[in-house]
Coordinates of C-alpha atoms and ligand atoms in Angstrom, one line a residue:
M1 CA 78.3 151.6 21.0
D2 CA 76.8 149.0 18.6
K3 CA 74.7 151.0 16.1
N4 CA 71.8 148.5 16.5
R5 CA 71.8 148.5 20.3
I6 CA 68.6 150.0 21.7
I7 CA 68.8 151.9 24.9
I8 CA 65.9 150.9 27.2
F9 CA 64.8 153.9 29.3
D10 CA 62.3 152.8 31.9
T11 CA 59.9 155.4 33.3
T12 CA 57.7 153.2 35.5
L13 CA 58.7 155.3 38.5
R14 CA 57.9 158.6 36.8
D15 CA 55.3 158.3 34.0
G16 CA 54.1 155.0 35.5
E17 CA 53.5 156.6 38.9
Q18 CA 51.5 159.3 37.2
S19 CA 48.7 156.8 36.7
P20 CA 45.9 157.6 39.1
G21 CA 46.1 155.3 42.0
A22 CA 49.6 154.0 41.2
A23 CA 51.4 156.1 43.9
M24 CA 54.3 154.2 45.4
N25 CA 56.2 154.9 48.6
L26 CA 60.0 155.2 48.9
E27 CA 60.6 151.6 49.9
E28 CA 58.5 150.4 47.0
K29 CA 60.3 152.6 44.5
L30 CA 63.7 151.4 45.8
R31 CA 62.6 147.8 45.3
I32 CA 61.4 148.5 41.8
A33 CA 64.5 150.4 41.0
G34 CA 66.7 147.5 42.2
L35 CA 64.8 145.1 40.0
L36 CA 65.0 147.4 37.0
E37 CA 68.8 147.4 37.5
E38 CA 68.8 143.6 37.7
L39 CA 66.7 143.5 34.6
G40 CA 69.4 145.4 32.7
V41 CA 67.5 148.7 32.1
D42 CA 69.9 151.3 30.8
V43 CA 68.2 154.4 32.1
I44 CA 65.9 154.6 35.1
E45 CA 63.7 157.7 35.2
A46 CA 63.2 157.8 39.0
G47 CA 60.8 160.8 39.3
F48 CA 60.1 164.5 38.9
P49 CA 62.0 166.0 41.9
I50 CA 60.5 169.4 41.9
S51 CA 57.0 168.0 42.1
S52 CA 57.2 167.1 45.8
P53 CA 59.7 166.5 48.6
G54 CA 58.8 162.8 48.5
D55 CA 59.6 162.7 44.8
F56 CA 62.9 164.4 45.4
Q57 CA 63.8 162.0 48.1
A58 CA 62.9 159.0 46.0
V59 CA 65.1 160.1 43.1
N60 CA 67.9 160.9 45.6
E61 CA 67.7 157.5 47.3
V62 CA 67.5 155.7 43.9
A63 CA 70.6 157.6 42.9
K64 CA 72.4 156.4 46.0
K65 CA 71.3 152.7 45.5
I66 CA 71.7 152.2 41.7
K67 CA 75.2 151.5 40.4
K68 CA 74.8 150.0 36.9
S69 CA 71.9 151.9 35.3
T70 CA 71.9 155.7 34.6
V71 CA 69.5 157.5 37.0
C72 CA 67.5 160.2 35.5
G73 CA 65.1 162.9 36.9
L74 CA 62.6 165.0 35.0
A75 CA 62.5 168.8 34.8
R76 CA 60.4 171.4 33.1
A77 CA 62.4 174.0 31.1
A78 CA 62.9 176.1 34.3
K79 CA 66.0 176.8 36.3
A80 CA 64.5 175.7 39.6
D81 CA 63.3 172.4 38.2
I82 CA 66.7 171.6 36.6
E83 CA 68.6 172.5 39.8
R84 CA 66.4 170.2 41.8
V85 CA 67.1 167.3 39.5
A86 CA 70.8 168.0 39.6
E87 CA 70.7 168.0 43.4
A88 CA 68.6 164.8 43.5
I89 CA 70.8 162.7 41.2
K90 CA 74.1 164.0 42.6
P91 CA 75.0 160.6 44.3
A92 CA 74.4 158.5 41.1
A93 CA 77.2 156.7 39.4
Q94 CA 75.7 157.7 36.0
K95 CA 73.2 160.5 35.9
R96 CA 71.0 162.3 33.4
I97 CA 68.8 165.4 33.5
H98 CA 65.7 165.1 31.4
V99 CA 64.2 168.5 30.4
F100 CA 61.0 168.9 28.5
I101 CA 58.8 171.7 26.9
S102 CA 55.8 171.5 24.6
T103 CA 56.3 172.3 21.0
S104 CA 52.8 171.8 19.5
P105 CA 50.7 174.9 18.6
L106 CA 48.0 173.7 20.9
H107 CA 50.2 173.3 23.9
M108 CA 52.2 176.4 23.3
K109 CA 49.1 178.6 23.0
F110 CA 46.9 177.2 25.7
K111 CA 49.2 175.5 28.2
L112 CA 52.4 177.5 28.0
Q113 CA 50.9 180.8 26.7
K114 CA 54.2 181.3 24.8
E115 CA 55.0 182.3 21.3
P116 CA 57.1 179.8 19.3
E117 CA 60.2 182.0 19.4
Q118 CA 59.9 182.1 23.2
V119 CA 59.8 178.3 23.3
L120 CA 62.8 178.1 21.1
Q121 CA 64.7 180.4 23.5
A122 CA 63.5 178.3 26.4
V123 CA 64.9 175.2 24.8
W124 CA 68.3 176.8 24.5
D125 CA 68.3 178.3 28.0
A126 CA 67.1 175.0 29.7
V127 CA 69.3 172.6 27.8
S128 CA 72.5 174.7 28.1
F129 CA 71.8 175.3 31.8
A130 CA 71.2 171.6 32.4
R131 CA 74.5 170.8 30.5
S132 CA 76.3 173.2 32.9
L133 CA 75.2 170.8 35.7
C134 CA 75.3 167.4 34.1
D135 CA 77.1 165.9 31.0
D136 CA 74.2 163.7 30.0
V137 CA 71.1 165.8 29.1
E138 CA 68.0 164.6 27.4
W139 CA 65.5 167.0 25.8
S140 CA 61.9 166.1 25.1
A141 CA 59.5 167.9 22.8
E142 CA 56.2 167.4 24.6
D143 CA 53.3 166.7 22.1
A144 CA 56.0 166.3 19.4
V145 CA 53.6 164.3 17.2
R146 CA 51.2 167.3 16.9
S147 CA 53.9 169.8 16.4
E148 CA 54.6 171.6 13.1
H149 CA 57.5 169.9 11.4
D150 CA 59.6 173.0 10.6
F151 CA 59.3 174.3 14.1
L152 CA 60.1 170.9 15.6
C153 CA 63.2 170.6 13.5
R154 CA 64.4 174.0 14.6
C155 CA 63.8 173.1 18.3
I156 CA 65.7 169.8 18.0
E157 CA 68.6 171.5 16.2
M158 CA 68.7 174.1 19.0
A159 CA 68.5 171.4 21.8
I160 CA 71.4 169.5 20.2
K161 CA 73.4 172.7 19.8
A162 CA 72.8 173.5 23.4
G163 CA 74.2 170.1 24.4
A164 CA 71.4 167.6 24.5
R165 CA 72.7 164.1 23.8
T166 CA 69.3 162.5 23.6
V167 CA 66.3 164.0 21.8
N168 CA 63.0 162.4 22.7
I169 CA 59.9 162.6 20.4
P170 CA 56.9 161.9 22.6
D171 CA 53.5 160.9 21.3
T172 CA 52.1 162.5 24.5
V173 CA 48.5 161.9 23.7
G174 CA 48.8 158.5 22.1
Y175 CA 47.5 159.8 18.7
T176 CA 49.9 158.6 16.1
T177 CA 50.1 155.5 14.0
P178 CA 53.1 153.3 13.2
D179 CA 53.5 154.6 9.6
E180 CA 53.1 158.2 10.6
Y181 CA 55.4 158.0 13.7
G182 CA 58.1 156.0 11.7
A183 CA 58.0 158.7 9.0
L184 CA 58.3 161.4 11.6
L185 CA 61.4 159.9 13.1
R186 CA 63.0 159.4 9.7
M187 CA 62.2 162.9 8.5
L188 CA 63.6 164.5 11.7
I189 CA 66.9 162.5 11.5
E190 CA 67.3 163.3 7.9
R191 CA 66.4 167.0 8.1
V192 CA 67.9 168.2 11.4
P193 CA 71.4 169.2 10.4
N194 CA 73.2 168.1 13.6
S195 CA 71.0 165.0 14.2
G196 CA 74.1 162.8 14.1
K197 CA 75.2 164.2 17.4
A198 CA 72.2 162.9 19.4
I199 CA 70.3 159.7 20.0
F200 CA 66.7 159.9 19.0
S201 CA 64.2 158.4 21.4
T202 CA 60.6 157.2 21.3
H203 CA 58.0 157.9 24.1
C204 CA 54.6 156.6 23.0
H205 CA 51.4 156.6 25.0
N206 CA 48.8 153.9 24.4
D207 CA 45.5 155.7 24.0
L208 CA 44.8 153.9 20.7
G209 CA 46.6 150.7 21.8
L210 CA 49.4 151.5 19.4
A211 CA 52.2 152.4 21.8
V212 CA 54.4 149.4 21.3
A213 CA 53.8 149.3 17.5
N214 CA 54.6 153.0 17.3
S215 CA 57.8 152.6 19.4
L216 CA 59.0 149.8 17.1
A217 CA 58.2 151.9 14.0
G218 CA 60.4 154.6 15.6
V219 CA 63.2 152.1 16.1
I220 CA 63.0 150.8 12.5
N221 CA 63.3 154.4 11.3
G222 CA 66.3 155.4 13.4
A223 CA 65.4 155.8 17.0
R224 CA 67.9 154.1 19.3
Q225 CA 66.2 154.7 22.7
V226 CA 62.8 153.5 23.7
E227 CA 61.0 155.0 26.7
C228 CA 58.7 152.4 28.3
T229 CA 57.3 151.1 31.5
I230 CA 56.7 147.7 33.1
N231 CA 53.2 146.3 32.3
G232 CA 52.7 149.5 30.2
L233 CA 51.8 151.5 33.3
G234 CA 51.5 155.2 32.7
E235 CA 49.3 158.3 32.2
R236 CA 45.8 157.4 31.0
A237 CA 46.0 154.3 28.9
G238 CA 49.7 154.0 29.8
N239 CA 53.0 153.9 28.0
A240 CA 54.6 151.3 25.7
A241 CA 55.1 148.1 27.7
L242 CA 58.8 147.4 28.2
E243 CA 58.3 143.6 28.1
E244 CA 56.4 143.8 24.8
V245 CA 59.0 146.1 23.1
V246 CA 61.9 143.9 24.3
M247 CA 60.4 140.6 23.4
A248 CA 59.2 141.8 20.0
L249 CA 62.8 142.8 19.3
K250 CA 64.1 139.5 20.6
V251 CA 61.6 137.2 19.0
R252 CA 61.4 139.0 15.6
H253 CA 65.1 139.7 15.3
D254 CA 64.8 138.6 11.7
R255 CA 62.6 141.6 10.9
M256 CA 64.1 144.0 13.5
P257 CA 67.8 143.3 13.9
F258 CA 68.2 145.2 17.1
T259 CA 69.4 144.2 20.5
T260 CA 68.8 145.4 24.1
G261 CA 70.6 144.8 27.3
I262 CA 67.5 143.4 29.0
K263 CA 67.9 140.1 30.8
T264 CA 64.5 138.9 29.8
E265 CA 64.4 136.1 32.4
N266 CA 63.7 138.8 34.9
I267 CA 60.6 140.2 33.1
T268 CA 57.9 138.1 34.9
R269 CA 59.4 139.0 38.3
A270 CA 59.4 142.7 37.4
S271 CA 55.9 142.6 36.1
R272 CA 54.6 140.9 39.3
L273 CA 56.4 143.3 41.6
V274 CA 55.0 146.4 39.8
S275 CA 51.5 144.8 39.8
Q276 CA 51.7 143.9 43.4
I277 CA 52.9 147.3 44.6
T278 CA 50.5 149.4 42.5
G279 CA 47.5 147.1 42.8
F280 CA 47.1 147.2 39.0
V281 CA 46.3 143.7 38.1
V282 CA 47.7 142.4 34.8
Q283 CA 44.9 141.3 32.5
P284 CA 45.1 137.5 31.9
N285 CA 45.4 137.9 28.1
K286 CA 48.1 140.6 28.3
A287 CA 51.1 139.9 26.0
I288 CA 54.2 138.4 27.6
V289 CA 53.2 138.6 31.2
G290 CA 49.4 137.8 31.3
A291 CA 48.5 134.6 33.2
N292 CA 47.3 133.1 30.0
A293 CA 50.2 134.2 27.8
F294 CA 51.7 130.7 27.9
A295 CA 48.5 128.7 28.7
H296 CA 47.1 126.2 26.3
E297 CA 43.6 125.1 27.0
S298 CA 42.1 123.7 23.8
G299 CA 42.6 120.0 22.9
V300 CA 44.0 120.8 19.5
H301 CA 46.6 123.2 20.9
Q302 CA 47.6 120.9 23.7
D303 CA 48.0 118.0 21.2
G304 CA 50.3 120.3 19.1
M305 CA 52.3 121.4 22.1
I306 CA 52.9 117.8 23.2
K307 CA 54.3 117.0 19.8
N308 CA 56.3 120.1 19.4
R309 CA 56.1 123.3 21.6
M310 CA 56.9 125.5 18.6
T311 CA 53.5 124.6 17.1
Y312 CA 51.8 127.2 19.4
E313 CA 54.7 128.9 21.3
I314 CA 56.8 131.6 19.6
M315 CA 58.9 132.1 22.7
T316 CA 59.5 129.9 25.7
P317 CA 58.0 130.7 29.1
E318 CA 61.5 130.3 30.5
S319 CA 62.8 133.2 28.3
V320 CA 60.6 135.6 30.3
G321 CA 61.3 134.0 33.6
L322 CA 58.1 132.0 33.9
T323 CA 58.6 128.6 35.6
H324 CA 55.6 126.3 36.0
S325 CA 57.5 123.9 38.2
S326 CA 55.8 122.7 41.3
L327 CA 58.1 123.5 44.1
K328 CA 59.6 120.5 45.9
L329 CA 59.8 122.4 49.2
G330 CA 57.3 121.1 51.7
K331 CA 56.6 120.8 55.4
L332 CA 59.9 119.1 56.1
S333 CA 62.1 121.4 54.1
G334 CA 64.9 123.2 56.0
R335 CA 66.2 126.7 56.1
N336 CA 69.0 126.0 53.6
A337 CA 66.7 124.6 51.0
F338 CA 64.3 127.6 51.5
R339 CA 67.2 130.1 51.2
T340 CA 68.5 128.4 48.1
K341 CA 65.1 128.3 46.4
L342 CA 64.5 132.0 47.2
K343 CA 67.9 132.8 45.7
E344 CA 66.9 130.9 42.6
L345 CA 63.9 133.1 42.4
G346 CA 66.1 136.2 42.8
Y347 CA 65.4 137.1 46.4
E348 CA 68.2 137.5 48.9
L349 CA 66.9 138.3 52.4
G350 CA 68.9 139.3 55.5
D351 CA 69.0 136.9 58.4
N352 CA 66.1 138.4 60.3
A353 CA 63.8 138.7 57.3
L354 CA 64.7 135.2 56.2
E355 CA 63.9 133.8 59.6
E356 CA 60.5 135.6 59.6
A357 CA 59.8 134.4 56.0
F358 CA 60.8 130.9 56.9
R359 CA 58.3 130.9 59.8
R360 CA 55.5 132.0 57.5
F361 CA 56.6 129.5 54.9
K362 CA 56.3 126.7 57.5
D363 CA 52.9 128.1 58.4
L364 CA 51.8 128.0 54.8
A365 CA 53.2 124.5 54.2
D366 CA 51.1 123.2 57.1
R367 CA 48.0 124.5 55.5
K368 CA 48.7 123.9 51.8
R369 CA 49.5 120.7 50.0
D370 CA 51.4 122.1 46.9
I371 CA 53.6 125.1 47.2
F372 CA 54.4 126.8 43.9
D373 CA 57.0 129.4 43.0
D374 CA 54.2 132.0 42.9
D375 CA 53.2 131.2 46.4
L376 CA 56.7 131.9 47.6
I377 CA 57.0 135.1 45.6
A378 CA 53.8 136.4 47.1
L379 CA 54.9 135.3 50.5
V380 CA 58.3 136.9 50.4
D381 CA 57.2 140.2 48.7
D382 CA 54.6 140.6 51.4
E383 CA 57.2 139.8 53.9
M384 CA 59.6 142.5 52.7
A385 CA 56.9 145.1 52.8
T386 CA 55.6 144.3 56.3
V387 CA 58.8 143.2 58.0
Q388 CA 59.1 146.6 59.7
A389 CA 55.4 146.9 60.5
R390 CA 54.5 148.0 64.0
I391 CA 50.9 146.8 63.5
K392 CA 50.9 143.0 63.5
F393 CA 48.1 140.7 62.6
V394 CA 47.6 138.0 65.2
S395 CA 44.4 136.1 64.5
L396 CA 41.0 136.4 62.8
E397 CA 37.8 134.4 63.3
V398 CA 34.9 135.1 61.0
Y399 CA 31.3 134.1 61.1
A400 CA 30.0 134.1 57.5
G401 CA 27.2 132.6 55.5
S402 CA 23.6 133.4 54.5
K403 CA 22.1 133.7 58.0
G404 CA 24.1 136.6 59.3
P405 CA 24.9 138.8 61.0
Q406 CA 28.4 138.2 59.7
K407 CA 30.9 139.1 62.4
A408 CA 34.7 139.1 62.8
T409 CA 36.7 138.6 66.0
M410 CA 40.2 139.9 65.6
E411 CA 43.4 140.2 67.5
V412 CA 46.1 142.7 66.5
E413 CA 49.3 143.6 68.2
V414 CA 49.8 147.3 68.1
D415 CA 53.3 148.5 69.2
G416 CA 53.6 145.3 71.3
K417 CA 50.2 145.5 72.9
L418 CA 47.6 142.9 72.1
K419 CA 44.1 144.2 71.2
K420 CA 41.0 142.1 70.6
V421 CA 37.6 143.1 69.3
T422 CA 34.5 141.7 67.7
A423 CA 32.6 143.6 65.0
T424 CA 29.7 143.0 62.7
G425 CA 29.4 144.1 59.1
N426 CA 27.6 143.8 55.8
G427 CA 29.4 140.6 54.9
P428 CA 32.6 139.0 56.3
V429 CA 35.0 141.4 54.6
D430 CA 33.1 144.4 55.9
A431 CA 33.0 142.9 59.4
T432 CA 36.8 142.3 59.3
F433 CA 37.5 145.9 58.2
N434 CA 35.1 147.2 60.9
A435 CA 37.1 145.2 63.5
I436 CA 40.3 146.8 62.3
K437 CA 38.6 150.2 62.5
Q438 CA 37.7 149.6 66.1
I439 CA 41.2 148.5 67.0
I440 CA 42.9 151.3 65.1
P441 CA 40.4 154.2 64.7
H442 CA 41.1 156.2 61.5
E443 CA 39.4 158.4 58.9
A444 CA 40.8 156.7 55.9
T445 CA 38.3 155.6 53.2
L446 CA 38.5 152.5 51.2
Q447 CA 39.2 153.2 47.5
L448 CA 39.9 149.8 46.2
Y449 CA 39.5 146.2 47.4
Q450 CA 40.8 143.6 45.0
V451 CA 41.3 139.9 45.3
H452 CA 43.6 138.0 43.0
A453 CA 44.2 134.2 43.1
V454 CA 47.9 133.9 42.6
T455 CA 47.9 130.2 42.0
H456 CA 45.3 127.7 40.8
G457 CA 42.9 125.6 42.7
T458 CA 40.6 126.2 45.7
D459 CA 43.6 126.2 48.0
A460 CA 45.2 128.9 45.9
Q461 CA 47.2 131.7 47.6
A462 CA 44.9 134.8 47.6
E463 CA 46.6 138.1 47.1
V464 CA 44.5 141.1 48.2
T465 CA 45.1 144.7 47.4
V466 CA 43.5 147.4 49.5
R467 CA 43.8 151.1 48.6
L468 CA 43.1 153.7 51.4
E469 CA 42.8 157.4 51.1
E470 CA 43.3 159.9 54.0
H471 CA 43.5 163.6 53.6
G472 CA 44.6 163.4 49.9
R473 CA 47.2 160.7 50.6
T474 CA 46.7 157.4 48.9
V475 CA 48.4 154.1 49.9
N476 CA 48.1 150.5 48.6
G477 CA 48.5 147.6 51.0
Q478 CA 48.9 143.9 50.0
G479 CA 48.3 140.7 51.9
A480 CA 48.7 137.1 50.8
D481 CA 47.3 134.0 52.5
P482 CA 45.3 130.9 51.4
D483 CA 42.5 132.3 53.5
T484 CA 41.0 135.3 51.5
L485 CA 39.7 137.0 54.7
V486 CA 43.1 136.7 56.4
A487 CA 44.7 138.1 53.2
S488 CA 42.2 141.0 53.3
A489 CA 42.9 141.8 56.9
R490 CA 46.7 141.7 56.2
A491 CA 46.3 144.0 53.2
Y492 CA 44.2 146.5 55.2
L493 CA 46.7 146.5 58.0
H494 CA 49.5 146.9 55.6
A495 CA 47.9 149.9 54.0
L496 CA 47.2 151.4 57.5
T497 CA 50.8 150.9 58.4
K498 CA 51.9 152.9 55.4
L499 CA 49.5 155.7 56.3
L500 CA 51.0 155.8 59.7
V501 CA 54.5 156.0 58.2
K502 CA 53.4 158.9 56.0
R503 CA 51.7 160.7 58.9
E504 CA 54.7 160.3 61.1
K505 CA 56.9 161.8 58.4
K506 CA 54.6 164.8 58.2
A507 CA 54.0 165.3 61.9
P508 CA 56.3 163.1 64.1
D509 CA 54.1 163.7 67.2
D510 CA 50.8 162.7 65.6
M511 CA 50.5 159.1 66.7
T512 CA 46.7 159.0 66.9
L513 CA 46.4 156.4 64.3
I514 CA 47.8 153.8 66.6
S515 CA 47.6 155.3 70.1
S516 CA 43.9 155.4 70.6
S517 CA 42.4 152.0 71.4
G518 CA 38.8 152.6 70.3
G519 CA 35.7 152.2 72.4
Q520 CA 35.3 148.5 72.3
A521 CA 38.8 147.4 72.0
A522 CA 39.9 145.3 75.0
E523 CA 43.7 145.2 75.6
Ligands
KIV601 O1 54.3 162.0 27.5 C1 55.1 162.9 27.5 O2 55.2 163.8 26.7 C2 56.0 162.9 28.6 C3 57.2 163.9 28.6 C4 57.4 164.5 29.9 C5 58.4 163.1 28.1 O3 55.9 162.1 29.5
ZN602 ZN1 54.6 160.4 28.9

């Protein structure tokens, strides 16, 4: 391989999912994995199989689906963990086992309660066992940045001798700085006698906002793999953002002459999908994918842009897949135009899903003058997530305003039966959610309610995220509609549907979530 080619290792589905509140279900993980493959990610870390049966299944299903990227699973330095990964990734075309153990004095003493020599032995045992099950093994020195250099060098040498092809140097706690991290990578590559037999990798957390800068410093000093996540999702302050690392390498190729296999035109789509699924909104001024990243408001800037875009733009919006074009589709557009436009946006739906999406598109076109690409993306993603839903929103009428009491009259189809209720509440959203509670009694509590205007103007498509928690299980639901209250109801129902799916998996006979009609519900 080209010595300046950087391997992009995406851990959105593993480290990213470890963000509190970012739990994803199987279908969502598969959608993200599919998009990561399209994006050109080299390695997809799909999960931590020993951590739960759900994680095992997700890694296993990703392994079945993904053909071009390597599929990787995480394991502690323990036989059972490693066997579980090997089993989960078995169907993958290209597979990797990622084994880690802490090497810093602090972690070894308090977390592992092991002496350094025992850790060294564990490195050998774990990596050689993993190699007996899989050719491609990565070893990570957790908390590498706070490890003693001599000991870290000995561990790395041992891991490579045991067969690790990739050695990862995590800044687990986001503590390092670019100069320190770059020097660490250089020192390790120079001092470890067999370093030439492995690829060195960065894995930087963002606690000081330095994850991307540190990762790039690692690359400049010899690392050839970067571990990162879409939108910088990840533990605490997150991981290095994939889109920032990749675009920095692309735009500043003059300073950093490295390449990646990322098809950058898919970046915006990947960012939106991850944000929509997790409910983690991207801040407007976020580099590369924030809503304002390519917006020019001030007169001086707009004047410069009209004369020459390069005055204020260091990369084009098109290069990250952002199109501002107002869609020419409208009320009179037919199925073919709709299908073609979706394809252009990267969505290929089956016949039934397309028919359902087309129906909703017509519905939207009746109510909204301009339909933008963003409107369609929100509509189709929502469509994909809810197409199987057994709980169907039918109608909502809301009485709102300052006089009160605010009330909502709602019709929902539950397993083919129409239910209608009227409920009051502390505001129209509360009334709407109370109506849903009457139709579908449940104990789930609302953890997050978030409204996001996908497009501009007062007729913008509202995208709502609702997070529900029930008996320790958390789910996110999304809904999109020009009417914020309808979007809210859709999002709540979407989340409830997911809870139902989870509950059915756990106890197939427990259908109480949808079988009881509630005191005031009239069928
Ligand atoms: O941050 C970290 O150290 C990790 C390892 C498991 C690679 O996520
Ligand atoms: Zn991490």
